[in-house]
Short mmCIF file of C-alpha atoms and ligand atoms in Angstrom, two decimals:
data_model
loop_
_atom_site.label_atom_id
_atom_site.label_comp_id
_atom_site.label_asym_id
_atom_site.label_seq_id
_atom_site.Cartn_x
_atom_site.Cartn_y
_atom_site.Cartn_z
CA MET A 17 227.56 27.45 240.18
CA VAL A 18 223.84 26.85 240.73
CA ALA A 19 222.15 24.68 238.07
CA GLU A 20 219.09 26.36 236.57
CA ASN A 21 217.33 23.48 234.85
CA ILE A 22 213.62 23.92 235.16
CA GLN A 23 211.43 21.39 236.90
CA THR A 24 208.84 20.19 234.45
CA GLY A 25 205.31 19.01 235.05
CA PRO A 26 204.19 15.48 234.39
CA GLN A 27 204.05 15.73 230.59
CA ALA A 28 206.93 17.73 229.13
CA HIS A 29 210.18 15.98 228.48
CA LEU A 30 213.32 18.15 228.52
CA LEU A 31 215.35 17.85 225.31
CA GLU A 32 218.99 16.93 225.90
CA ALA A 33 220.84 19.84 224.32
CA ALA A 34 223.86 19.81 226.63
CA SER A 35 225.00 16.26 225.85
CA LEU A 36 224.48 16.80 222.11
CA ALA A 37 226.54 20.02 222.22
CA ALA A 38 229.33 18.14 224.02
CA ARG A 39 229.23 15.35 221.42
CA ILE A 40 229.38 17.80 218.49
CA LYS A 41 232.39 19.57 220.04
CA GLN A 42 234.11 16.24 220.65
CA GLU A 43 233.65 15.23 216.99
CA VAL A 44 235.07 18.60 215.89
CA GLN A 45 238.03 18.14 218.23
CA VAL A 46 238.86 14.71 216.76
CA GLU A 47 238.75 16.08 213.21
CA ILE A 48 240.93 19.04 214.13
CA GLU A 49 243.54 16.78 215.71
CA THR A 50 243.63 14.80 212.45
CA MET A 51 243.95 18.01 210.40
CA VAL A 52 246.83 19.19 212.57
CA SER A 53 248.69 15.89 212.61
CA GLU A 54 248.20 14.98 208.94
CA ARG A 55 248.41 18.38 207.28
CA GLY A 56 249.87 20.75 209.85
CA VAL A 57 246.77 22.98 209.58
CA ARG A 58 245.08 24.36 212.69
CA PRO A 59 241.83 26.27 211.97
CA CYS A 60 241.60 29.82 213.30
CA LEU A 61 238.55 31.86 214.31
CA ALA A 62 238.73 35.65 214.68
CA ALA A 63 236.06 37.13 216.94
CA VAL A 64 235.36 40.86 216.69
CA ARG A 65 233.53 42.70 219.44
CA VAL A 66 232.81 46.43 219.68
CA GLY A 67 231.93 48.27 222.90
CA ASP A 68 231.22 47.19 226.46
CA ASP A 69 227.91 45.31 226.27
CA PRO A 70 228.27 42.74 229.10
CA ALA A 71 226.11 40.09 227.38
CA SER A 72 228.23 40.32 224.21
CA ALA A 73 231.40 39.99 226.29
CA VAL A 74 230.04 36.78 227.88
CA TYR A 75 228.98 35.33 224.49
CA VAL A 76 232.42 35.98 222.97
CA LYS A 77 234.16 34.57 226.04
CA ASN A 78 232.10 31.36 225.71
CA LYS A 79 232.98 31.08 222.02
CA ILE A 80 236.71 31.57 222.72
CA ARG A 81 236.53 28.97 225.50
CA ALA A 82 234.87 26.50 223.11
CA CYS A 83 237.70 27.13 220.58
CA GLU A 84 240.22 26.19 223.28
CA GLU A 85 238.25 23.01 224.09
CA VAL A 86 238.21 21.77 220.48
CA GLY A 87 241.68 22.98 219.45
CA ILE A 88 240.70 25.89 217.20
CA ARG A 89 243.12 28.82 217.42
CA SER A 90 241.23 32.00 218.26
CA GLU A 91 241.77 35.74 218.24
CA HIS A 92 239.64 38.19 220.16
CA HIS A 93 239.57 41.69 218.67
CA ALA A 94 237.85 43.82 221.35
CA LEU A 95 237.41 47.36 220.03
CA PRO A 96 236.26 50.48 221.90
CA GLU A 97 232.67 51.71 221.74
CA ALA A 98 233.81 54.72 219.67
CA THR A 99 235.04 52.54 216.77
CA SER A 100 233.73 53.83 213.42
CA THR A 101 232.29 51.81 210.55
CA SER A 102 235.39 52.54 208.44
CA GLU A 103 237.78 51.42 211.18
CA LEU A 104 235.84 48.21 211.54
CA LEU A 105 235.81 47.70 207.77
CA LYS A 106 239.62 48.00 207.80
CA LEU A 107 239.89 45.27 210.41
CA ILE A 108 237.53 43.01 208.43
CA ALA A 109 239.61 43.60 205.25
CA PHE A 110 242.77 42.69 207.18
CA LEU A 111 241.17 39.47 208.50
CA ASN A 112 239.78 38.61 205.03
CA ALA A 113 243.27 38.94 203.54
CA ARG A 114 245.00 36.74 206.11
CA ASP A 115 245.35 33.19 204.88
CA ASP A 116 245.68 31.80 208.41
CA VAL A 117 242.21 33.09 209.46
CA ASP A 118 239.42 30.65 208.50
CA GLY A 119 236.41 32.19 210.24
CA ILE A 120 235.39 35.73 211.15
CA LEU A 121 232.53 36.56 213.48
CA THR A 122 231.36 40.00 214.54
CA GLN A 123 229.38 39.77 217.75
CA LEU A 124 225.96 41.39 217.29
CA PRO A 125 224.46 43.78 218.11
CA LEU A 126 227.07 46.33 217.07
CA PRO A 127 226.75 49.86 218.53
CA ALA A 128 223.95 51.80 216.81
CA ARG A 129 226.26 54.15 214.93
CA VAL A 130 228.12 51.28 213.23
CA GLU A 131 226.52 50.24 209.95
CA GLU A 132 225.84 46.60 210.80
CA SER A 133 224.84 45.49 207.29
CA ALA A 134 228.02 47.02 205.77
CA ILE A 135 230.14 45.04 208.22
CA ILE A 136 228.30 41.77 207.61
CA GLU A 137 228.55 42.26 203.85
CA ALA A 138 232.28 43.01 204.06
CA ILE A 139 233.13 39.60 205.50
CA ASP A 140 234.45 37.14 202.92
CA PRO A 141 231.53 34.68 202.44
CA ALA A 142 234.09 31.85 202.62
CA LYS A 143 234.96 32.97 206.18
CA ASP A 144 231.37 33.82 207.20
CA VAL A 145 231.01 31.13 209.88
CA ASP A 146 227.93 32.87 211.31
CA GLY A 147 226.19 32.47 207.94
CA PHE A 148 224.84 36.06 207.96
CA HIS A 149 226.37 37.29 204.67
CA PRO A 150 223.76 37.79 201.89
CA VAL A 151 225.58 35.22 199.73
CA ASN A 152 225.15 32.58 202.43
CA ALA A 153 221.59 33.69 203.28
CA GLY A 154 220.77 33.54 199.55
CA LYS A 155 222.24 30.08 199.13
CA LEU A 156 220.20 28.87 202.10
CA ALA A 157 217.02 30.40 200.59
CA LEU A 158 217.77 28.59 197.32
CA GLY A 159 218.08 25.29 199.15
CA ARG A 160 221.86 25.10 198.57
CA PRO A 161 223.24 25.98 202.01
CA VAL A 162 226.97 26.38 202.69
CA PHE A 163 227.25 28.28 205.98
CA VAL A 164 224.01 28.19 207.97
CA PRO A 165 223.45 30.44 211.03
CA CYS A 166 224.52 28.48 214.10
CA THR A 167 221.35 28.73 216.22
CA PRO A 168 218.86 27.32 213.68
CA ALA A 169 221.43 24.75 212.48
CA GLY A 170 221.82 23.60 216.09
CA ILE A 171 218.05 23.31 216.49
CA ILE A 172 217.82 21.02 213.45
CA GLU A 173 220.58 18.83 214.92
CA LEU A 174 218.69 18.70 218.23
CA LEU A 175 215.43 17.67 216.54
CA ASP A 176 217.21 14.94 214.56
CA ASP A 177 219.12 13.72 217.58
CA SER A 178 215.90 13.57 219.62
CA GLY A 179 214.09 11.58 216.93
CA ILE A 180 211.52 14.32 216.31
CA GLU A 181 210.03 14.03 212.83
CA ILE A 182 210.34 17.25 210.81
CA ARG A 183 209.00 15.99 207.47
CA GLY A 184 205.31 16.82 207.15
CA ALA A 185 205.15 18.47 210.59
CA ASN A 186 203.19 21.69 211.08
CA ALA A 187 206.06 23.92 212.16
CA CYS A 188 205.60 27.45 213.42
CA VAL A 189 208.49 29.88 213.87
CA VAL A 190 207.71 32.94 215.98
CA GLY A 191 210.19 35.72 215.08
CA ARG A 192 211.60 36.66 211.67
CA SER A 193 215.10 37.94 212.47
CA GLN A 194 217.94 37.40 210.00
CA ILE A 195 219.91 35.40 212.55
CA VAL A 196 217.25 33.03 213.90
CA GLY A 197 213.65 33.18 212.61
CA ARG A 198 214.19 33.41 208.84
CA PRO A 199 216.98 30.84 208.51
CA MET A 200 215.06 28.55 210.91
CA ALA A 201 212.02 28.67 208.64
CA GLN A 202 214.19 27.98 205.57
CA LEU A 203 215.81 24.95 207.20
CA LEU A 204 212.46 23.52 208.29
CA LEU A 205 211.06 24.04 204.80
CA GLN A 206 214.08 22.31 203.31
CA ARG A 207 213.33 19.37 205.58
CA ASP A 208 209.74 19.19 204.29
CA ALA A 209 207.91 20.76 207.22
CA THR A 210 204.85 22.91 206.52
CA VAL A 211 206.13 26.21 207.86
CA THR A 212 204.29 29.24 209.24
CA ILE A 213 206.28 32.34 210.22
CA CYS A 214 204.82 34.68 212.86
CA HIS A 215 205.95 38.14 213.91
CA SER A 216 204.78 41.18 215.84
CA ARG A 217 202.00 41.92 213.34
CA THR A 218 200.53 38.41 213.33
CA ARG A 219 196.81 38.51 214.13
CA ASP A 220 195.63 36.20 216.93
CA LEU A 221 199.05 34.64 217.57
CA PRO A 222 197.77 31.85 219.90
CA ALA A 223 195.33 30.63 217.24
CA VAL A 224 198.23 30.26 214.79
CA THR A 225 200.82 28.78 217.15
CA ARG A 226 198.29 26.28 218.54
CA ASN A 227 198.29 24.53 215.14
CA ALA A 228 201.97 23.71 215.46
CA ASP A 229 203.39 20.28 216.18
CA LEU A 230 206.74 22.02 216.32
CA LEU A 231 206.95 25.53 217.76
CA VAL A 232 210.21 27.52 217.62
CA VAL A 233 210.18 30.81 219.50
CA ALA A 234 212.77 33.60 219.02
CA ILE A 235 211.26 36.96 219.95
CA GLY A 236 213.28 38.34 222.88
CA ARG A 237 210.34 38.64 225.33
CA ALA A 238 210.66 36.96 228.70
CA GLY A 239 208.17 34.10 229.10
CA PHE A 240 205.80 35.57 226.49
CA ILE A 241 204.60 32.25 225.03
CA GLY A 242 202.18 30.67 227.50
CA ARG A 243 199.74 27.82 227.84
CA GLU A 244 197.30 29.33 225.35
CA HIS A 245 199.94 29.33 222.54
CA ILE A 246 200.88 25.66 222.78
CA ARG A 247 199.16 22.66 221.25
CA PRO A 248 199.04 19.84 223.81
CA GLY A 249 201.95 17.48 223.20
CA ALA A 250 203.81 19.86 220.85
CA THR A 251 207.59 20.16 220.73
CA VAL A 252 208.60 23.65 221.91
CA ILE A 253 212.05 25.06 221.14
CA ASP A 254 212.81 28.15 223.19
CA VAL A 255 215.57 30.31 221.66
CA GLY A 256 215.07 33.32 223.94
CA MET A 257 217.62 34.45 226.52
CA ASN A 258 216.26 37.09 228.87
CA ASN A 259 217.25 38.25 232.35
CA VAL A 260 214.52 38.56 234.97
CA SER A 261 214.95 39.79 238.53
CA ASP A 262 211.54 41.02 239.76
CA ALA A 263 210.08 38.58 242.33
CA ALA A 264 206.50 38.71 241.00
CA THR A 265 207.71 38.04 237.44
CA VAL A 266 209.87 35.15 238.66
CA ALA A 267 206.83 33.67 240.48
CA SER A 268 204.68 33.98 237.34
CA LEU A 269 207.26 32.12 235.24
CA PHE A 270 208.75 29.35 237.31
CA GLY A 271 205.90 27.69 239.23
CA ARG A 272 207.32 25.25 241.76
CA ASP A 273 210.86 26.22 240.73
CA THR A 274 210.25 29.77 241.98
CA GLU A 275 212.04 29.46 245.31
CA ARG A 276 215.25 28.17 243.74
CA ARG A 277 215.12 30.84 241.04
CA LEU A 278 214.68 33.56 243.66
CA GLU A 279 217.81 32.23 245.41
CA ILE A 280 219.67 32.60 242.10
CA VAL A 281 218.37 36.18 241.75
CA ALA A 282 219.55 36.94 245.29
CA LYS A 283 223.04 35.62 244.46
CA ARG A 284 223.51 36.88 240.92
CA GLY A 285 221.03 39.72 240.56
CA TYR A 286 218.99 37.94 237.86
CA THR A 287 217.92 34.57 236.53
CA LEU A 288 217.65 33.52 232.90
CA VAL A 289 214.37 32.78 231.16
CA GLY A 290 213.55 32.12 227.54
CA ASP A 291 210.69 33.50 225.45
CA VAL A 292 208.44 30.70 226.70
CA ASN A 293 206.81 30.56 230.14
CA PRO A 294 208.57 27.43 231.44
CA ALA A 295 206.01 26.49 234.10
CA GLU A 296 203.04 26.72 231.71
CA ALA A 297 204.85 25.06 228.80
CA ALA A 298 205.88 22.17 231.03
CA GLU A 299 202.20 21.43 231.67
CA VAL A 300 201.15 21.45 228.01
CA ALA A 301 204.13 20.68 225.75
CA GLY A 302 205.31 17.19 224.91
CA LYS A 303 208.95 18.19 224.62
CA LEU A 304 210.69 21.38 225.65
CA THR A 305 214.17 22.91 225.62
CA PRO A 306 215.44 24.31 228.93
CA VAL A 307 216.82 27.84 229.41
CA PRO A 308 219.67 27.94 230.19
CA GLY A 309 221.24 24.68 229.09
CA GLY A 310 219.36 24.47 225.80
CA VAL A 311 219.70 26.11 222.41
CA GLY A 312 222.53 28.45 223.52
CA LEU A 313 224.95 25.54 224.02
CA LEU A 314 224.19 24.23 220.54
CA THR A 315 224.81 27.65 218.98
CA VAL A 316 228.40 27.61 220.24
CA ALA A 317 228.95 23.96 219.21
CA LEU A 318 227.71 24.71 215.68
CA LEU A 319 230.06 27.69 215.45
CA MET A 320 232.93 25.28 216.04
CA LYS A 321 231.56 22.97 213.34
CA ASN A 322 231.20 25.86 210.86
CA THR A 323 234.78 27.00 211.55
CA LEU A 324 236.11 23.51 210.87
CA LYS A 325 234.05 23.45 207.65
CA ALA A 326 235.47 26.82 206.56
CA ALA A 327 239.02 25.58 207.15
CA ARG A 328 238.33 22.43 205.12
CA LEU A 329 236.71 24.30 202.23
CA ARG A 330 239.36 27.02 202.11
CA ARG A 331 242.41 24.84 202.54
CA GLY A 332 241.26 21.95 200.36
P1 LIG B 22 215.11 40.17 217.11
O1 LIG B 22 216.07 40.43 216.00
O2 LIG B 22 214.86 41.22 218.13
O3 LIG B 22 213.73 39.75 216.44
C1 LIG B 22 212.61 39.51 217.23
C2 LIG B 22 211.50 38.98 216.35
O4 LIG B 22 210.41 38.67 217.20
C3 LIG B 22 211.00 39.98 215.32
O5 LIG B 22 210.78 39.33 214.09
C4 LIG B 22 209.68 40.47 215.92
O6 LIG B 22 208.69 40.80 214.97
C5 LIG B 22 209.24 39.27 216.69
N1 LIG B 22 208.37 39.65 217.80
C6 LIG B 22 208.62 40.54 218.80
N2 LIG B 22 207.57 40.62 219.63
C7 LIG B 22 206.64 39.76 219.17
C8 LIG B 22 205.34 39.41 219.60
N3 LIG B 22 204.78 39.96 220.66
N4 LIG B 22 204.67 38.48 218.88
C9 LIG B 22 205.21 37.91 217.79
N5 LIG B 22 206.45 38.21 217.33
C10 LIG B 22 207.15 39.13 218.01
O7 LIG B 22 215.49 38.86 217.91
P2 LIG B 22 216.54 37.67 217.67
O8 LIG B 22 217.89 38.23 217.45
O9 LIG B 22 216.00 36.68 216.70
O10 LIG B 22 216.52 37.01 219.11
C11 LIG B 22 215.35 36.52 219.72
C12 LIG B 22 215.67 35.96 221.09
O11 LIG B 22 216.58 34.87 220.93
C13 LIG B 22 216.37 36.93 222.05
O12 LIG B 22 215.95 36.63 223.37
C14 LIG B 22 217.85 36.57 221.89
O13 LIG B 22 218.60 36.89 223.06
C15 LIG B 22 217.76 35.10 221.71
N6 LIG B 22 218.88 34.49 220.98
C16 LIG B 22 219.40 33.36 221.54
C17 LIG B 22 220.40 32.68 220.89
C18 LIG B 22 220.92 31.43 221.50
O14 LIG B 22 221.98 30.97 221.10
N7 LIG B 22 220.17 30.84 222.43
C19 LIG B 22 220.90 33.14 219.66
C20 LIG B 22 220.32 34.28 219.10
C21 LIG B 22 219.30 34.94 219.78
P3 LIG B 22 208.84 41.99 213.89
O15 LIG B 22 209.78 41.47 212.85
O16 LIG B 22 207.47 42.21 213.40
O17 LIG B 22 209.42 43.16 214.64
#
């Protein structure tokens, strides 16, 4: 496999997400071994996927693989595209009722005709290891979190592990989705950052983001955040995961890494880029997360941690 770490300019330092993710998984593994040997309990995660979206299939495969690594038992319920909301609700009810299942995740997005909010709300909040259920979102908003969405929780762990001060920082979150932007803002607020949330209707986005010491971007637009959005020396956390294949776009994003990225495109058909222009950010930012090899790895590690937590809370 070809490594895709970006080459940074003289200033930006790449934040070490991969080693932190490995450490978190190792800690989970040790605790699970203890749980199994002392109490005969092995946590179980049920992953539910509907349809044939290739990206969703890869994400679920990575989560199942991580379960194997840490010793969590896993089940993969892969349902056909034609599955109805009521069929899916029946499966969720079955998984809720099973005492041996500790965590339930439904891989998003679900097909358009499935009522996503009904499915999320049907999951037992005690098994909601993704932290998307309104009860868990509400508890987070009240400052009493139980299950926190894995991506923002992983970002907080990365900031702490990298010694980046959150308290008092001017933090800006671009994107207000239920799964990343909103919970990210809540977590930063809870840690005493001064938080600004931006979205597609924000006026003069660069003027707002340029105030940030800490900029978290989750918008789903390849390389959208450029030099003009970043305060010199800021910490930039890039949540985005986008495929690019067009040669001119690749050249505009990767600077001196362009040739290697084009080789990856020739081999695989695409290369991955976040929501931040990596070449421009490397010249301006102080610290930066790579894509791939950044936030995505932490998301999976935190899912393992949440599943262990669910097993502990449920089984006493
Ligand atoms: P989403 O639900 O599509 O939400 C996108 C958000 O970005 C919305 O709030 C939208 O504003 C805002 N936005 C879109 N265009 C904008 C613009 N030009 N300026 C400012 N704000 C803009 O996205 P998501 O689920 O949060 O995912 C975002 C990205 O993160 C995607 O690339 C996704 O693949 C990636 N992701 C990665 C991980 C990981 O583990 N690395 C996990 C989850 C998601 P409005 O609300 O006004 O529409």
